[in-house]
Amino acid sequence: MADWATRGTPKQREYLHGFLAAEHASRQHARHVRLLRAARLPALKSLDGYDWSAIRFPDGYGREQLTDLEFLQHAGDLVFYGDVGTGKTHLACALIAAACQRGIPARFHTTASLVAQLRRAKDADRLDKELAAIARYPLLAIDEFGYLPIDAEGARLLFQVIADAYEKRSLILTTNLEFARWGTVFGDDQMAAAVIDRIVHHGRLLQFRGESYRVAHALMK
């Protein structure tokens, strides 16, 4: 490449540079589109214009570190905890989309859909393959954690995903349950304690407080 570049005229080199830059940009755009499609977001969300007023960040951690996706560098986890309708799911979707825009594979699940997917894989005797497919994503969002009850088998499957991600991949969990009530989700306090132990080790807790955005902007008054 360097040898051929020296043979061209300045105009030819300028044209070649522009052509290769356009090809690179096209490939990057196509990759981002593929990653966004694979992320299975319920809706494409952005950090632009996001209302941060409902969020209380932990000490020493703020908006800049979050939007820079700094937590991905050390397989850190995030727990978005708080009131319904305060932007937890929106922020999780926006961070998944931001990762995809940076060329980082990421995936979004509700807790119920993830458990159902794992259960189908287990019934079809392909659970190991399903877990390996999930493990290919450096970032996984698990939305609505604790919103619906999970049976014992579903709890064990969910635990396996979370345990396997420890210190290897980043998780974002959105929930309206404080840690003390996670045992009700798993139906087992020891399993819940093991999950919490892994999550908090390299994790950050962001607390969401305030009125539901949907209620505040509802047509039905």
Coordinates of C-alpha atoms in Angstrom, one line a residue:
M1 CA 0.0 0.0 0.0
A2 CA 2.8 2.4 0.9
D3 CA 4.7 1.6 -2.2
W4 CA 1.7 2.2 -4.5
A5 CA 0.8 5.4 -2.7
T6 CA 4.2 6.9 -3.5
R7 CA 3.6 6.3 -7.3
G8 CA 0.4 8.3 -7.5
T9 CA 0.0 12.0 -8.1
P10 CA -1.3 14.1 -5.2
K11 CA -4.8 14.1 -6.8
Q12 CA -4.7 10.4 -7.2
R13 CA -3.6 9.9 -3.6
E14 CA -6.4 12.2 -2.5
Y15 CA -8.9 10.2 -4.5
L16 CA -7.6 6.9 -3.2
H17 CA -7.8 8.2 0.4
G18 CA -11.3 9.4 0.0
F19 CA -12.4 6.1 -1.6
L20 CA -10.9 4.0 1.1
A21 CA -12.3 6.2 3.9
A22 CA -15.8 6.0 2.3
E23 CA -15.5 2.2 2.1
H24 CA -14.4 2.0 5.8
A25 CA -17.3 4.2 6.9
S26 CA -19.8 2.1 4.9
R27 CA -18.5 -1.1 6.5
Q28 CA -18.7 0.5 10.0
H29 CA -22.2 1.7 9.4
A30 CA -23.3 -1.8 8.2
R31 CA -21.7 -3.3 11.3
H32 CA -23.6 -0.9 13.6
V33 CA -26.9 -1.7 11.9
R34 CA -26.2 -5.4 12.3
L35 CA -25.4 -5.0 15.9
L36 CA -28.5 -2.9 16.6
R37 CA -30.6 -5.5 15.0
A38 CA -29.0 -8.3 17.0
A39 CA -29.5 -6.3 20.2
R40 CA -33.3 -6.8 20.0
L41 CA -34.1 -3.5 21.6
P42 CA -37.9 -3.0 22.3
A43 CA -37.3 0.6 21.0
L44 CA -34.3 2.5 19.8
K45 CA -33.4 5.0 22.5
S46 CA -30.7 7.6 22.7
L47 CA -28.9 9.5 25.4
D48 CA -29.6 12.7 23.6
G49 CA -32.1 14.8 25.6
Y50 CA -32.4 12.2 28.4
D51 CA -33.7 13.6 31.7
W52 CA -31.1 12.8 34.3
S53 CA -33.0 14.5 37.2
A54 CA -34.5 11.3 38.6
I55 CA -31.2 9.6 39.1
R56 CA -29.0 9.6 42.1
F57 CA -25.5 8.4 41.3
P58 CA -23.2 6.6 43.8
D59 CA -20.3 8.5 45.3
G60 CA -17.3 8.9 42.9
Y61 CA -19.4 7.9 39.9
G62 CA -21.3 10.1 37.6
R63 CA -23.0 10.7 34.3
E64 CA -19.7 11.1 32.3
Q65 CA -18.3 7.7 33.3
L66 CA -21.7 6.1 32.6
T67 CA -22.1 7.5 29.1
D68 CA -18.5 6.8 28.2
L69 CA -19.3 3.1 28.9
E70 CA -16.3 3.0 31.3
F71 CA -17.8 0.1 33.1
L72 CA -17.3 -2.2 30.1
Q73 CA -13.5 -1.9 30.5
H74 CA -13.5 -4.0 33.6
A75 CA -16.7 -6.0 33.1
G76 CA -18.5 -3.9 35.6
D77 CA -22.2 -4.2 36.3
L78 CA -25.0 -1.7 36.8
V79 CA -28.2 -2.0 38.8
F80 CA -30.9 0.6 38.0
Y81 CA -33.2 0.5 41.0
G82 CA -36.2 2.6 41.7
D83 CA -39.7 3.7 41.0
V84 CA -41.7 2.6 37.9
G85 CA -41.6 5.0 34.9
T86 CA -38.5 6.9 36.0
G87 CA -36.4 6.0 33.0
K88 CA -34.6 2.8 33.9
T89 CA -35.5 0.9 30.8
H90 CA -34.9 3.9 28.6
L91 CA -31.4 4.4 29.9
A92 CA -30.6 0.6 29.6
C93 CA -31.8 0.7 26.0
A94 CA -29.8 3.8 25.2
L95 CA -26.6 2.3 26.7
I96 CA -27.1 -0.9 24.7
A97 CA -27.5 1.3 21.5
A98 CA -24.5 3.4 22.4
A99 CA -22.4 0.2 22.7
C100 CA -23.6 -1.0 19.3
Q101 CA -22.7 2.3 17.8
R102 CA -19.2 1.8 19.1
G103 CA -19.0 -1.6 17.5
I104 CA -19.5 -3.5 20.8
P105 CA -22.0 -6.4 20.6
A106 CA -24.8 -6.0 23.2
R107 CA -28.1 -7.6 23.9
F108 CA -31.4 -6.6 25.6
H109 CA -33.8 -9.0 27.3
T110 CA -36.6 -8.7 29.7
T111 CA -36.2 -11.1 32.6
A112 CA -39.2 -13.1 31.5
S113 CA -38.1 -13.4 27.9
L114 CA -34.6 -14.5 28.9
V115 CA -35.9 -17.2 31.2
A116 CA -38.3 -18.4 28.5
Q117 CA -35.4 -18.5 26.0
L118 CA -33.2 -20.5 28.4
R119 CA -36.1 -22.8 29.2
R120 CA -36.7 -23.6 25.5
A121 CA -33.1 -24.3 25.0
K122 CA -32.9 -26.6 28.0
D123 CA -36.0 -28.5 26.8
A124 CA -34.4 -28.9 23.3
D125 CA -31.2 -30.1 24.9
R126 CA -29.2 -27.1 23.6
L127 CA -28.7 -25.1 26.8
D128 CA -24.9 -25.1 26.6
K129 CA -25.1 -23.7 23.1
E130 CA -27.6 -21.0 24.2
L131 CA -25.4 -20.0 27.1
A132 CA -22.4 -19.8 24.8
A133 CA -24.3 -17.6 22.4
I134 CA -25.3 -15.2 25.3
A135 CA -21.6 -15.2 26.4
R136 CA -20.6 -13.7 23.1
Y137 CA -22.1 -10.4 24.1
P138 CA -19.8 -8.2 26.3
L139 CA -22.9 -6.3 27.5
L140 CA -26.3 -7.8 28.4
A141 CA -29.3 -5.9 29.8
I142 CA -31.8 -7.8 31.9
D143 CA -34.9 -5.6 32.2
E144 CA -37.8 -5.8 34.7
F145 CA -36.0 -8.0 37.1
G146 CA -38.4 -9.0 39.9
Y147 CA -41.6 -7.8 38.0
L148 CA -42.9 -11.4 37.5
P149 CA -42.4 -14.5 39.6
I150 CA -39.9 -17.1 38.4
D151 CA -40.2 -20.8 39.2
A152 CA -37.3 -22.8 40.7
E153 CA -36.0 -24.0 37.3
G154 CA -36.2 -20.5 35.8
A155 CA -34.3 -19.1 38.8
R156 CA -31.5 -21.6 38.4
L157 CA -31.2 -20.7 34.7
L158 CA -31.1 -17.0 35.3
F159 CA -28.6 -17.5 38.1
Q160 CA -26.4 -19.4 35.6
V161 CA -26.3 -16.4 33.2
I162 CA -25.5 -14.0 35.9
A163 CA -22.9 -16.2 37.5
D164 CA -21.2 -16.9 34.2
A165 CA -20.9 -13.2 33.4
Y166 CA -19.0 -12.4 36.6
E167 CA -15.7 -10.6 35.8
K168 CA -16.1 -11.5 32.1
R169 CA -19.0 -9.5 30.8
S170 CA -21.1 -6.5 31.9
L171 CA -24.7 -6.7 33.1
I172 CA -27.3 -4.0 33.4
L173 CA -30.3 -5.0 35.6
T174 CA -33.3 -2.8 36.0
T175 CA -35.5 -3.5 39.0
N176 CA -37.9 -2.0 41.5
L177 CA -36.9 -4.4 44.2
E178 CA -34.2 -3.5 46.8
F179 CA -31.5 -6.2 47.3
A180 CA -33.2 -7.4 50.5
R181 CA -36.2 -8.7 48.4
W182 CA -34.2 -10.4 45.7
G183 CA -34.7 -13.7 47.5
T184 CA -38.4 -13.5 46.5
V185 CA -37.4 -13.5 42.9
F186 CA -35.2 -16.6 43.1
G187 CA -37.2 -18.3 45.7
D188 CA -34.0 -19.0 47.6
D189 CA -32.2 -16.5 49.8
Q190 CA -28.8 -18.2 49.3
M191 CA -29.0 -18.0 45.6
A192 CA -30.0 -14.4 45.8
A193 CA -27.1 -13.7 48.1
A194 CA -24.7 -15.3 45.6
V195 CA -26.1 -13.1 42.8
I196 CA -25.9 -9.9 44.8
D197 CA -22.3 -10.8 45.9
R198 CA -21.2 -11.0 42.3
I199 CA -23.1 -7.9 41.1
V200 CA -22.0 -5.6 43.8
H201 CA -18.3 -6.6 43.6
H202 CA -17.6 -4.6 40.4
G203 CA -21.0 -2.9 40.2
R204 CA -22.7 0.4 40.7
L205 CA -26.2 1.1 42.0
L206 CA -28.1 4.0 40.4
Q207 CA -31.3 5.0 42.2
F208 CA -34.3 6.3 40.3
R209 CA -36.8 8.4 42.2
G210 CA -39.8 10.5 41.0
E211 CA -43.1 10.5 39.3
S212 CA -43.7 8.1 36.4
Y213 CA -43.1 9.8 33.1
R214 CA -45.9 7.9 31.5
V215 CA -48.4 8.9 34.2
A216 CA -47.2 12.6 34.0
H217 CA -47.8 12.6 30.2
A218 CA -50.8 10.3 30.1
L219 CA -53.8 11.2 28.0
M220 CA -56.1 9.5 30.6
K221 CA -56.4 11.9 33.5

